[in-house]
CSV table of C-alpha atoms and ligand atoms in Angstrom, one decimal:
chain,number,residue,atom,x,y,z
A,26,MET,CA,0.0,0.0,0.0
A,27,ASN,CA,3.0,2.3,0.6
A,28,ALA,CA,6.7,2.2,-0.3
A,29,ASN,CA,7.6,2.4,3.4
A,30,ASP,CA,5.5,-0.7,4.3
A,31,ASN,CA,7.3,-3.9,5.5
A,32,VAL,CA,4.2,-6.1,4.8
A,33,ALA,CA,2.0,-6.6,1.7
A,34,ILE,CA,-1.3,-8.5,1.4
A,35,VAL,CA,-2.0,-11.5,-0.7
A,36,ALA,CA,-4.5,-10.6,-3.4
A,37,ASN,CA,-4.8,-14.0,-5.1
A,38,ASP,CA,-8.1,-15.9,-4.6
A,39,PHE,CA,-7.7,-18.6,-2.0
A,40,GLY,CA,-4.2,-17.3,-0.9
A,41,LEU,CA,-0.6,-18.4,-1.7
A,42,PRO,CA,1.1,-21.8,-0.9
A,43,ALA,CA,4.5,-22.1,0.8
A,44,GLY,CA,7.2,-21.7,-1.7
A,45,ALA,CA,5.3,-19.2,-3.9
A,46,ALA,CA,7.5,-16.3,-5.0
A,47,VAL,CA,6.3,-12.7,-4.4
A,48,PRO,CA,7.3,-10.6,-7.4
A,49,GLY,CA,10.1,-8.4,-6.4
A,50,GLY,CA,9.9,-9.8,-2.8
A,51,PRO,CA,10.6,-12.9,-0.8
A,52,THR,CA,9.5,-16.5,-1.1
A,53,VAL,CA,6.4,-17.3,1.0
A,54,ARG,CA,7.5,-19.5,3.9
A,55,GLU,CA,4.1,-20.9,4.8
A,56,ARG,CA,0.6,-20.9,3.4
A,57,VAL,CA,-0.8,-17.4,3.6
A,58,PRO,CA,-4.6,-17.0,3.1
A,59,GLN,CA,-6.1,-14.4,0.7
A,60,GLY,CA,-6.2,-10.9,2.3
A,61,HIS,CA,-3.5,-11.8,4.8
A,62,LYS,CA,-0.1,-10.1,5.3
A,63,VAL,CA,3.3,-11.4,4.2
A,64,ALA,CA,6.5,-10.0,5.7
A,65,LEU,CA,8.5,-8.4,2.8
A,66,MET,CA,11.7,-8.3,4.9
A,67,ASP,CA,13.0,-9.7,8.1
A,68,ILE,CA,11.1,-8.0,11.0
A,69,ALA,CA,12.8,-8.5,14.4
A,70,LYS,CA,10.7,-9.1,17.6
A,71,GLY,CA,9.5,-5.7,18.9
A,72,ALA,CA,10.0,-3.9,15.6
A,73,PRO,CA,7.2,-2.0,14.0
A,74,VAL,CA,5.0,-3.5,11.3
A,75,ARG,CA,3.9,-0.9,8.8
A,76,ARG,CA,0.9,-1.0,6.4
A,77,TYR,CA,-0.5,2.2,4.8
A,78,ASP,CA,2.8,3.7,6.1
A,79,VAL,CA,1.2,3.5,9.6
A,80,VAL,CA,2.5,1.3,12.5
A,81,ILE,CA,-0.3,-1.2,12.8
A,82,GLY,CA,1.5,-3.2,15.5
A,83,TYR,CA,4.9,-4.5,16.8
A,84,ALA,CA,6.2,-8.0,15.9
A,85,ALA,CA,5.4,-10.3,18.9
A,86,GLU,CA,8.2,-12.7,17.6
A,87,ASP,CA,10.9,-12.6,15.0
A,88,LEU,CA,9.2,-12.6,11.5
A,89,PRO,CA,11.6,-13.6,8.8
A,90,ALA,CA,10.9,-12.4,5.3
A,91,GLY,CA,8.1,-14.4,3.7
A,92,SER,CA,6.3,-15.1,7.1
A,93,TRP,CA,2.6,-14.9,7.5
A,94,VAL,CA,1.9,-11.9,9.7
A,95,ASN,CA,-1.3,-12.5,11.6
A,96,GLU,CA,-3.0,-11.2,14.7
A,97,GLN,CA,-1.2,-13.6,17.0
A,98,ARG,CA,2.2,-12.4,15.8
A,99,LEU,CA,1.4,-8.7,16.4
A,100,ASP,CA,1.2,-6.6,19.5
A,101,MET,CA,-1.2,-3.7,19.3
A,102,PRO,CA,0.0,-0.1,19.7
A,103,ALA,CA,-1.5,2.2,22.3
A,104,PRO,CA,-4.2,4.6,21.0
A,105,PRO,CA,-3.0,8.1,20.0
A,106,SER,CA,-3.5,10.8,22.7
A,107,LEU,CA,-6.4,13.3,22.2
A,108,ASP,CA,-4.1,16.1,23.4
A,109,GLY,CA,-1.8,18.1,21.1
A,110,LEU,CA,-3.5,17.0,17.9
A,111,PRO,CA,-3.0,19.1,14.7
A,112,LEU,CA,-6.1,21.4,14.2
A,113,ALA,CA,-7.2,22.2,10.7
A,114,THR,CA,-3.6,22.2,9.4
A,115,ARG,CA,-4.0,20.4,6.1
A,116,LYS,CA,-4.6,22.3,2.9
A,117,SER,CA,-7.3,20.7,0.8
A,118,SER,CA,-6.2,19.1,-2.5
A,119,LEU,CA,-9.8,18.5,-3.6
A,120,GLY,CA,-10.5,19.2,-7.3
A,121,GLY,CA,-12.8,22.1,-8.4
A,122,ALA,CA,-16.6,22.2,-8.4
A,123,LEU,CA,-18.4,19.6,-10.5
A,124,ASP,CA,-21.5,21.0,-12.2
A,125,GLY,CA,-24.3,19.4,-14.1
A,126,TYR,CA,-24.8,16.2,-12.2
A,127,THR,CA,-28.4,15.6,-11.3
A,128,PHE,CA,-30.8,12.9,-10.0
A,129,GLU,CA,-34.6,12.4,-10.0
A,130,GLY,CA,-35.8,13.0,-6.5
A,131,PHE,CA,-38.9,13.8,-4.5
A,132,ARG,CA,-38.6,17.4,-3.3
A,133,ASN,CA,-40.2,18.3,0.1
A,134,ASP,CA,-41.7,21.6,1.2
A,135,ASP,CA,-38.7,22.3,3.5
A,136,GLY,CA,-36.3,22.0,0.5
A,137,THR,CA,-34.9,18.6,1.4
A,138,VAL,CA,-35.1,15.8,-1.3
A,139,GLY,CA,-36.0,12.2,-0.9
A,140,THR,CA,-34.8,9.3,-3.0
A,141,ARG,CA,-37.9,7.2,-2.2
A,142,ASN,CA,-41.5,8.0,-1.5
A,143,LEU,CA,-42.4,6.1,1.7
A,144,LEU,CA,-45.2,6.2,4.2
A,145,ALA,CA,-43.5,6.0,7.7
A,146,ILE,CA,-45.4,5.0,10.8
A,147,THR,CA,-43.6,6.4,13.9
A,148,THR,CA,-44.0,4.5,17.1
A,149,THR,CA,-43.4,5.8,20.6
A,150,VAL,CA,-42.9,2.5,22.4
A,151,GLN,CA,-42.2,-1.1,21.6
A,152,CYS,CA,-45.6,-2.2,23.1
A,153,VAL,CA,-47.4,-1.2,19.9
A,154,SER,CA,-45.0,-3.1,17.6
A,155,GLY,CA,-47.2,-6.2,17.1
A,156,VAL,CA,-50.3,-4.2,16.3
A,157,VAL,CA,-48.4,-1.9,14.0
A,158,GLU,CA,-46.8,-4.9,12.2
A,159,HIS,CA,-50.3,-6.4,11.7
A,160,ALA,CA,-51.6,-3.0,10.4
A,161,VAL,CA,-48.6,-2.6,8.0
A,162,LYS,CA,-49.3,-6.0,6.4
A,163,ARG,CA,-52.9,-5.0,5.8
A,164,ILE,CA,-51.9,-1.5,4.5
A,165,ARG,CA,-49.5,-3.2,2.1
A,166,ASP,CA,-52.0,-5.7,0.9
A,167,GLU,CA,-55.2,-3.6,0.8
A,168,LEU,CA,-54.2,0.0,0.4
A,169,LEU,CA,-50.8,0.3,-1.2
A,170,PRO,CA,-51.9,-1.2,-4.6
A,171,ARG,CA,-54.2,1.8,-5.0
A,172,TYR,CA,-51.5,4.4,-4.5
A,173,SER,CA,-48.9,3.4,-7.1
A,174,ASN,CA,-46.7,6.4,-6.6
A,175,VAL,CA,-45.9,5.4,-3.0
A,176,ASP,CA,-43.0,3.0,-2.8
A,177,ASP,CA,-43.7,1.3,0.5
A,178,VAL,CA,-44.9,1.6,4.1
A,179,VAL,CA,-42.3,1.5,6.8
A,180,ALA,CA,-42.9,0.9,10.5
A,181,LEU,CA,-40.4,2.8,12.6
A,182,GLU,CA,-40.2,0.1,15.3
A,183,HIS,CA,-37.7,0.1,18.2
A,184,ILE,CA,-37.2,-1.2,21.7
A,185,TYR,CA,-37.2,2.2,23.4
A,186,GLY,CA,-40.0,4.2,24.9
A,187,CYS,CA,-40.7,2.7,28.3
A,188,GLY,CA,-38.9,0.9,31.0
A,189,VAL,CA,-36.1,3.3,30.5
A,190,ALA,CA,-34.5,6.2,32.6
A,191,ILE,CA,-36.0,8.8,30.4
A,192,ASP,CA,-34.7,11.8,32.3
A,193,ALA,CA,-31.1,10.5,32.3
A,194,PRO,CA,-29.0,13.1,30.4
A,195,ASP,CA,-27.9,10.5,27.8
A,196,ALA,CA,-31.6,9.5,27.1
A,197,GLU,CA,-31.7,12.6,24.8
A,198,ILE,CA,-29.7,10.5,22.3
A,199,PRO,CA,-32.3,7.7,21.6
A,200,ILE,CA,-35.2,10.3,21.8
A,201,ARG,CA,-33.7,12.7,19.3
A,202,THR,CA,-32.7,9.8,17.1
A,203,LEU,CA,-36.2,8.7,16.8
A,204,ARG,CA,-37.5,12.2,16.3
A,205,ASN,CA,-35.1,13.0,13.5
A,206,ILE,CA,-35.7,9.6,11.8
A,207,SER,CA,-39.4,10.5,11.6
A,208,LEU,CA,-38.3,13.7,9.8
A,209,ASN,CA,-36.2,11.8,7.2
A,210,PRO,CA,-36.7,13.4,3.8
A,211,ASN,CA,-37.7,10.0,2.3
A,212,PHE,CA,-41.0,10.2,4.3
A,213,GLY,CA,-42.3,13.2,2.4
A,214,GLY,CA,-42.7,15.6,5.3
A,215,THR,CA,-45.7,13.9,6.7
A,216,THR,CA,-45.8,12.0,10.0
A,217,MET,CA,-48.2,9.6,11.7
A,218,VAL,CA,-47.5,8.3,15.1
A,219,VAL,CA,-48.9,5.2,16.9
A,220,SER,CA,-48.7,5.4,20.7
A,221,LEU,CA,-49.8,3.1,23.4
A,222,GLY,CA,-50.9,5.9,25.8
A,223,CYS,CA,-49.3,5.2,29.2
A,224,GLU,CA,-45.6,5.0,28.0
A,225,LYS,CA,-42.8,7.2,29.3
A,226,LEU,CA,-42.0,8.6,25.8
A,227,GLN,CA,-45.2,10.5,25.3
A,228,PRO,CA,-45.8,11.7,21.7
A,229,GLU,CA,-45.4,15.4,22.6
A,230,ARG,CA,-42.0,14.6,24.1
A,231,LEU,CA,-41.0,12.8,21.0
A,232,LEU,CA,-42.2,15.4,18.6
A,233,PRO,CA,-42.6,18.7,20.5
A,234,LYS,CA,-44.6,21.6,19.0
A,235,GLY,CA,-42.7,23.4,16.2
A,236,VAL,CA,-40.6,20.4,15.2
A,237,TYR,CA,-42.0,21.0,11.7
A,238,PRO,CA,-41.6,24.7,11.3
A,239,SER,CA,-43.1,24.7,7.8
A,240,ARG,CA,-46.2,22.7,8.6
A,241,ALA,CA,-49.8,23.6,9.6
A,242,ALA,CA,-51.0,21.9,12.7
A,243,THR,CA,-53.6,19.2,12.6
A,244,PRO,CA,-57.1,19.8,14.2
A,245,GLY,CA,-55.7,18.3,17.4
A,246,GLY,CA,-53.1,21.1,17.6
A,247,ARG,CA,-50.2,18.8,16.7
A,248,ASP,CA,-47.9,18.8,13.7
A,249,TYR,CA,-48.6,15.1,13.1
A,250,ASP,CA,-51.5,12.6,13.2
A,251,LEU,CA,-51.8,10.4,16.2
A,252,VAL,CA,-53.4,7.0,16.9
A,253,THR,CA,-53.4,6.0,20.6
A,254,LEU,CA,-54.2,2.4,21.2
A,255,GLN,CA,-55.5,2.9,24.7
A,256,ASP,CA,-58.0,5.5,23.5
A,257,ASN,CA,-61.5,4.7,24.8
A,258,SER,CA,-62.9,4.7,21.2
A,259,HIS,CA,-60.9,1.6,20.4
A,260,VAL,CA,-63.2,-1.3,21.3
A,261,GLY,CA,-61.1,-4.4,20.5
A,262,PHE,CA,-58.2,-5.1,18.3
A,263,GLU,CA,-60.0,-4.6,15.0
A,264,ALA,CA,-60.9,-1.0,16.0
A,265,MET,CA,-57.2,-0.2,16.5
A,266,ILE,CA,-56.3,-1.6,13.1
A,267,SER,CA,-59.0,0.4,11.3
A,268,SER,CA,-57.9,3.5,13.1
A,269,ILE,CA,-54.3,3.0,11.9
A,270,MET,CA,-55.5,2.2,8.4
A,271,ARG,CA,-57.8,5.2,8.2
A,272,THR,CA,-55.0,7.5,9.2
A,273,ALA,CA,-52.5,5.8,6.9
A,274,GLU,CA,-54.9,6.2,3.9
A,275,GLN,CA,-55.0,10.0,4.5
A,276,HIS,CA,-51.2,10.0,4.3
A,277,LEU,CA,-51.1,7.8,1.3
A,278,VAL,CA,-53.5,10.1,-0.6
A,279,ARG,CA,-51.0,13.0,0.1
A,280,LEU,CA,-47.9,11.0,-0.7
A,281,ASP,CA,-49.4,9.6,-3.9
A,282,LYS,CA,-49.5,13.1,-5.5
A,283,ARG,CA,-45.7,13.4,-5.3
A,284,ARG,CA,-43.6,13.0,-8.4
A,285,ARG,CA,-39.9,12.8,-9.0
A,286,GLU,CA,-38.3,15.9,-10.4
A,287,THR,CA,-34.7,16.7,-11.6
A,288,CYS,CA,-32.6,17.9,-8.7
A,289,PRO,CA,-28.9,18.9,-8.6
A,290,ALA,CA,-26.6,16.3,-7.0
A,291,CYS,CA,-26.0,18.8,-4.1
A,292,ASP,CA,-29.5,17.8,-2.7
A,293,LEU,CA,-28.2,14.2,-2.1
A,294,VAL,CA,-27.3,13.1,1.5
A,295,VAL,CA,-25.3,9.9,1.5
A,296,GLY,CA,-24.3,7.8,4.5
A,297,MET,CA,-21.2,5.6,4.1
A,298,GLN,CA,-20.5,2.6,6.1
A,299,CYS,CA,-18.5,-0.7,6.1
A,300,GLY,CA,-19.3,-4.0,7.7
A,301,GLY,CA,-18.0,-7.5,7.6
A,302,SER,CA,-14.7,-5.9,6.5
A,303,ASP,CA,-11.6,-7.7,5.3
A,304,ALA,CA,-8.0,-6.7,4.4
A,305,PHE,CA,-9.3,-5.7,0.9
A,306,SER,CA,-11.7,-3.1,2.3
A,307,GLY,CA,-8.8,-0.6,2.6
A,308,VAL,CA,-7.4,-1.6,-0.8
A,309,THR,CA,-10.4,-1.7,-3.2
A,310,ALA,CA,-13.9,-0.7,-2.0
A,311,ASN,CA,-13.1,2.0,0.5
A,312,PRO,CA,-10.5,3.9,-1.6
A,313,ALA,CA,-12.9,3.9,-4.5
A,314,LEU,CA,-15.7,5.1,-2.2
A,315,GLY,CA,-13.4,7.8,-0.9
A,316,PHE,CA,-12.9,8.9,-4.5
A,317,ALA,CA,-16.7,8.9,-5.1
A,318,ALA,CA,-17.2,10.8,-1.8
A,319,ASP,CA,-14.8,13.5,-3.1
A,320,LEU,CA,-16.9,13.7,-6.4
A,321,LEU,CA,-20.1,14.1,-4.4
A,322,VAL,CA,-18.5,16.9,-2.2
A,323,ARG,CA,-17.3,18.6,-5.4
A,324,ALA,CA,-20.9,18.4,-6.7
A,325,GLY,CA,-22.1,20.2,-3.6
A,326,GLY,CA,-23.6,17.2,-1.9
A,327,THR,CA,-23.5,15.9,1.6
A,328,VAL,CA,-21.7,12.7,2.5
A,329,MET,CA,-21.2,11.3,6.0
A,330,PHE,CA,-18.7,8.8,7.3
A,331,SER,CA,-18.9,7.4,10.8
A,332,GLU,CA,-17.8,4.5,13.1
A,333,ASN,CA,-16.0,6.0,16.1
A,334,THR,CA,-13.8,2.9,16.9
A,335,GLU,CA,-12.7,2.7,13.3
A,336,VAL,CA,-11.4,6.3,13.1
A,337,ARG,CA,-10.0,6.5,16.7
A,338,ASP,CA,-6.5,5.4,15.6
A,339,GLY,CA,-6.6,7.9,12.7
A,340,ILE,CA,-7.7,10.9,14.8
A,341,ALA,CA,-4.7,13.0,13.8
A,342,GLN,CA,-5.5,12.6,10.1
A,343,LEU,CA,-9.1,13.8,10.8
A,344,THR,CA,-8.3,16.8,13.0
A,345,ALA,CA,-5.8,17.9,10.5
A,346,ARG,CA,-8.4,17.7,7.7
A,347,ALA,CA,-11.1,19.6,9.7
A,348,ALA,CA,-12.3,22.7,7.8
A,349,ASN,CA,-11.6,24.8,10.9
A,350,GLU,CA,-10.4,24.5,14.5
A,351,ASP,CA,-14.0,24.4,15.8
A,352,VAL,CA,-14.7,21.3,13.8
A,353,ALA,CA,-11.4,19.7,14.9
A,354,ARG,CA,-12.4,20.3,18.5
A,355,GLU,CA,-15.8,18.8,18.0
A,356,LEU,CA,-14.2,15.7,16.6
A,357,ILE,CA,-11.9,15.4,19.7
A,358,ALA,CA,-14.9,16.0,22.0
A,359,GLU,CA,-17.0,13.3,20.4
A,360,LEU,CA,-14.2,10.7,20.3
A,361,GLY,CA,-13.2,11.6,23.9
A,362,TRP,CA,-16.9,11.1,25.0
A,363,TYR,CA,-16.8,7.7,23.2
A,364,ASP,CA,-13.5,6.7,24.9
A,365,ASP,CA,-15.2,7.4,28.3
A,366,TYR,CA,-18.3,5.4,27.2
A,367,LEU,CA,-16.1,2.4,26.3
A,368,GLU,CA,-14.2,2.7,29.6
A,369,ARG,CA,-17.5,2.7,31.6
A,370,GLY,CA,-18.0,-0.8,30.0
A,371,ARG,CA,-14.3,-1.7,30.8
A,372,VAL,CA,-13.3,-2.1,27.2
A,373,ASP,CA,-11.5,-0.1,24.6
A,374,ARG,CA,-11.5,0.3,20.8
A,375,SER,CA,-10.0,-3.1,20.4
A,376,ALA,CA,-13.4,-4.6,21.3
A,377,ASN,CA,-14.4,-3.7,17.7
A,378,THR,CA,-12.8,-6.4,15.6
A,379,THR,CA,-14.7,-9.7,14.9
A,380,PRO,CA,-13.5,-13.2,14.2
A,381,GLY,CA,-14.4,-12.7,10.6
A,382,ASN,CA,-12.3,-9.5,10.3
A,383,LYS,CA,-9.3,-11.5,11.6
A,384,LYS,CA,-10.0,-14.4,9.2
A,385,GLY,CA,-10.2,-11.8,6.4
A,386,GLY,CA,-6.6,-10.7,7.3
A,387,LEU,CA,-7.3,-7.7,9.6
A,388,SER,CA,-5.1,-8.3,12.5
A,389,ASN,CA,-6.4,-5.6,14.8
A,390,ILE,CA,-8.4,-2.4,15.1
A,391,VAL,CA,-5.5,-0.2,14.0
A,392,GLU,CA,-5.2,-2.0,10.7
A,393,LYS,CA,-9.0,-2.1,10.3
A,394,ALA,CA,-9.3,1.7,11.1
A,395,MET,CA,-6.7,2.6,8.5
A,396,GLY,CA,-8.8,0.7,5.9
A,397,SER,CA,-12.1,2.1,7.1
A,398,ILE,CA,-11.0,5.8,7.2
A,399,VAL,CA,-10.0,6.0,3.5
A,400,LYS,CA,-13.7,5.9,2.5
A,401,SER,CA,-13.8,9.6,3.7
A,402,GLY,CA,-11.7,10.6,0.7
A,403,SER,CA,-9.7,13.7,0.8
A,404,ALA,CA,-12.2,16.6,1.3
A,405,PRO,CA,-12.0,18.9,4.3
A,406,ILE,CA,-14.3,17.7,7.1
A,407,SER,CA,-16.9,20.5,7.2
A,408,GLY,CA,-18.9,19.4,10.3
A,409,VAL,CA,-19.5,16.9,13.0
A,410,VAL,CA,-23.0,15.4,13.7
A,411,ARG,CA,-23.5,14.3,17.3
A,412,PRO,CA,-25.4,11.0,17.7
A,413,GLY,CA,-29.1,11.3,16.8
A,414,GLU,CA,-28.8,14.9,15.6
A,415,ARG,CA,-29.7,16.0,12.1
A,416,ALA,CA,-26.9,17.2,9.8
A,417,LYS,CA,-27.0,20.9,9.2
A,418,ALA,CA,-23.8,21.5,7.1
A,419,LYS,CA,-23.1,20.2,3.6
A,420,GLY,CA,-19.9,18.6,2.3
A,421,LEU,CA,-18.0,15.8,4.1
A,422,LEU,CA,-19.4,15.3,7.6
A,423,TYR,CA,-18.3,13.1,10.4
A,424,ALA,CA,-21.4,11.6,12.0
A,425,ALA,CA,-20.1,10.3,15.4
A,426,THR,CA,-21.7,6.9,15.7
A,427,PRO,CA,-20.7,3.5,17.0
A,428,ALA,CA,-19.3,1.2,14.2
A,429,SER,CA,-22.1,-1.4,14.8
A,430,ASP,CA,-23.8,-1.6,11.3
A,431,PHE,CA,-27.3,-1.3,12.6
A,432,VAL,CA,-26.6,1.5,15.2
A,433,CYS,CA,-24.6,3.4,12.7
A,434,GLY,CA,-27.2,3.1,9.9
A,435,THR,CA,-30.0,4.1,12.4
A,436,LEU,CA,-28.0,7.2,13.5
A,437,GLN,CA,-27.2,8.2,9.8
A,438,LEU,CA,-30.9,7.9,9.1
A,439,ALA,CA,-31.5,10.4,11.9
A,440,ALA,CA,-28.8,12.6,10.4
A,441,GLY,CA,-31.0,12.8,7.3
A,442,MET,CA,-29.3,10.3,4.9
A,443,THR,CA,-31.4,9.5,1.9
A,444,LEU,CA,-29.0,6.9,0.3
A,445,HIS,CA,-26.7,4.4,2.1
A,446,ILE,CA,-23.6,2.9,0.5
A,447,PHE,CA,-22.1,0.0,2.3
A,448,THR,CA,-18.8,-1.8,1.6
A,449,THR,CA,-18.2,-5.4,2.7
A,450,GLY,CA,-15.4,-8.0,2.3
A,451,ARG,CA,-16.7,-11.0,4.2
A,452,GLY,CA,-20.3,-10.3,3.0
A,453,THR,CA,-23.4,-9.2,4.8
A,454,PRO,CA,-27.0,-9.1,3.6
A,455,TYR,CA,-27.6,-5.9,5.6
A,456,GLY,CA,-30.3,-3.6,4.4
A,457,LEU,CA,-32.6,-0.8,5.6
A,458,ALA,CA,-36.3,-0.2,4.9
A,459,ALA,CA,-36.1,3.6,4.9
A,460,VAL,CA,-33.3,4.2,2.3
A,461,PRO,CA,-31.9,2.2,-0.6
A,462,VAL,CA,-28.6,0.5,0.4
A,463,ILE,CA,-25.9,0.1,-2.3
A,464,LYS,CA,-23.8,-2.9,-1.4
A,465,VAL,CA,-20.2,-2.9,-2.6
A,466,ALA,CA,-18.0,-6.0,-2.6
A,467,THR,CA,-14.3,-5.6,-1.9
A,468,ARG,CA,-13.4,-8.8,-3.7
A,469,SER,CA,-14.6,-10.3,-7.0
A,470,GLU,CA,-14.8,-13.7,-5.4
A,471,LEU,CA,-17.5,-12.4,-3.0
A,472,ALA,CA,-19.2,-10.5,-5.8
A,473,ARG,CA,-19.4,-13.7,-7.9
A,474,ARG,CA,-20.7,-15.9,-5.0
A,475,TRP,CA,-23.2,-13.3,-3.8
A,476,HIS,CA,-24.1,-12.2,-7.4
A,477,ASP,CA,-27.7,-11.3,-6.4
A,478,LEU,CA,-26.8,-9.4,-3.2
A,479,MET,CA,-23.8,-7.2,-4.2
A,480,ASP,CA,-24.6,-4.2,-6.4
A,481,VAL,CA,-21.0,-3.2,-7.3
A,482,ASP,CA,-17.7,-5.3,-7.5
A,483,THR,CA,-14.6,-3.3,-6.7
A,484,GLY,CA,-12.3,-6.4,-6.8
A,485,GLY,CA,-10.9,-5.3,-10.2
A,486,ILE,CA,-8.7,-2.8,-8.4
A,487,ALA,CA,-6.8,-5.6,-6.6
A,488,SER,CA,-6.4,-7.7,-9.8
A,489,GLY,CA,-5.3,-4.7,-11.8
A,490,GLU,CA,-8.4,-4.7,-14.1
A,491,ALA,CA,-9.7,-1.4,-12.9
A,492,THR,CA,-8.3,1.7,-11.2
A,493,ILE,CA,-9.6,3.4,-8.1
A,494,GLU,CA,-10.6,6.5,-10.2
A,495,GLU,CA,-12.6,4.4,-12.7
A,496,THR,CA,-14.3,2.5,-9.9
A,497,GLY,CA,-14.9,5.7,-7.9
A,498,TRP,CA,-16.7,7.2,-10.9
A,499,GLN,CA,-18.8,4.0,-11.3
A,500,LEU,CA,-19.8,4.3,-7.6
A,501,PHE,CA,-20.7,8.0,-8.0
A,502,ARG,CA,-22.9,7.3,-11.1
A,503,THR,CA,-24.5,4.3,-9.3
A,504,MET,CA,-25.4,6.6,-6.4
A,505,LEU,CA,-27.2,9.0,-8.8
A,506,GLU,CA,-29.0,6.2,-10.6
A,507,VAL,CA,-30.1,4.6,-7.3
A,508,ALA,CA,-31.2,7.9,-5.9
A,509,SER,CA,-33.3,8.3,-9.0
A,510,GLY,CA,-35.2,5.1,-8.4
A,511,ARG,CA,-33.1,2.2,-9.7
A,512,GLN,CA,-33.7,-0.7,-7.4
A,513,THR,CA,-30.8,-2.2,-5.3
A,514,TRP,CA,-30.6,-5.9,-4.5
A,515,THR,CA,-31.6,-5.4,-0.8
A,516,GLU,CA,-34.7,-3.6,-2.1
A,517,LYS,CA,-35.5,-6.4,-4.5
A,518,TRP,CA,-35.4,-9.0,-1.8
A,519,ARG,CA,-36.8,-6.6,0.9
A,520,LEU,CA,-33.9,-7.2,3.3
A,521,HIS,CA,-34.5,-4.8,6.1
A,522,ASN,CA,-32.6,-4.8,9.3
A,523,SER,CA,-34.4,-3.4,12.4
A,524,LEU,CA,-33.7,0.1,13.7
A,525,ALA,CA,-31.2,-0.1,16.5
A,526,LEU,CA,-31.3,3.0,18.7
A,527,PHE,CA,-28.1,4.0,20.5
A,528,ASN,CA,-29.1,4.2,24.2
A,529,PRO,CA,-26.1,4.9,26.5
A,530,ALA,CA,-28.6,5.7,29.3
A,531,PRO,CA,-29.8,3.2,31.9
A,532,ILE,CA,-32.8,0.8,31.5
A,533,THR,CA,-35.1,0.7,34.6
B,621,LIG,CA1,-20.0,-0.8,10.5
């Protein structure tokens, strides 16, 4: 990856056998699986092991040239200090503005643009989930076919709302997450809420007055329509279902009138994530995505990267790239808060890596982080989005979220993402109901095996058949096409992971 590295990774499908010669390098001493590291020179015990020109660890034993360098043979470095970091020191090398790129989106009254036209049903508490699921099935079967401009109906179900310490300071995170998800541009600026009645998270706490500044209040004095299951008018289960369906139909009538219109690429809000990563994530998919992210920023759009534990070891790169010192300080504050959060649970950033990551060649969180962070490209970081908050700035944003795929995706939805792009090396069928998810394979072998789950194959970068730039342009164009309505594989198969709210506050 860099001329200063003393390891390289095996790109060949199924790895290399002992005795194989590395071009311009040593003979492989033992079988090395695909994606795993080979020592390019003798590395003495205790000496640094460099990949991406970064020390990803120290040799735990003597590693003669040609050795397999895996997690057992590496000691992890300490995390970089959050003091004395460079603040907004790097000059941007981003190319000039890109004009003329557009997509076909659904424009909302507040100026935001959706990529899908969805009826969302917000829930205040998990108690209502079973009833809402039943109603959604009937809405889909009986009502939706009559409103052909509406793409789908989505229940915003979660496990929050009651049995929680709702006045704990950190409870603001799950509450504002849920609030901002119900305001996601893909829901057309119209909200219906199903509440039980007795729960701690009362509807007016979830959606306080004025949360929709541009909207006229309903006859009930609220900015949204509300169905309360414990309402006296509901005599039996069927009455609850008809109430939900009646309200849903009013919203479907409104949503059905919406049409796609040509919108500039600057109206797109993309959330980037990786999951089931392998050693190729940082070689193929993430560098290409970083290139695409730069294109989107140059076109005036908004693109978020996230995953606290996967940027923690690269914090100095990020603070240097901040657009100004305030943004750099916000980055430090968010990652410092997250360090404390992990410490409360008596773990650190190393709790991130999975058995699959290691099998895929990622020895530790430092190596994984360096591969994850490259999807942020090279644009200056113009803002930080705290967990559950809505993005206000445009350009490249750091949305401070855990790396957990579901929690990160949920928080990026709250931040206002209308399109998700997700890179994977090991493979995951991850999908979301509220936004299209473009799945990007880091290896052609995975793309071939999961031919009806992966939307883009970036493996050609490792085999020399494609460049990062070509693949980056392909990802950028794919984003505009999917934003305009082209279906992704997860949409075709309706693969929808549940929302997973980030709740650092106590449960009661
Ligand atoms: Ca992730």
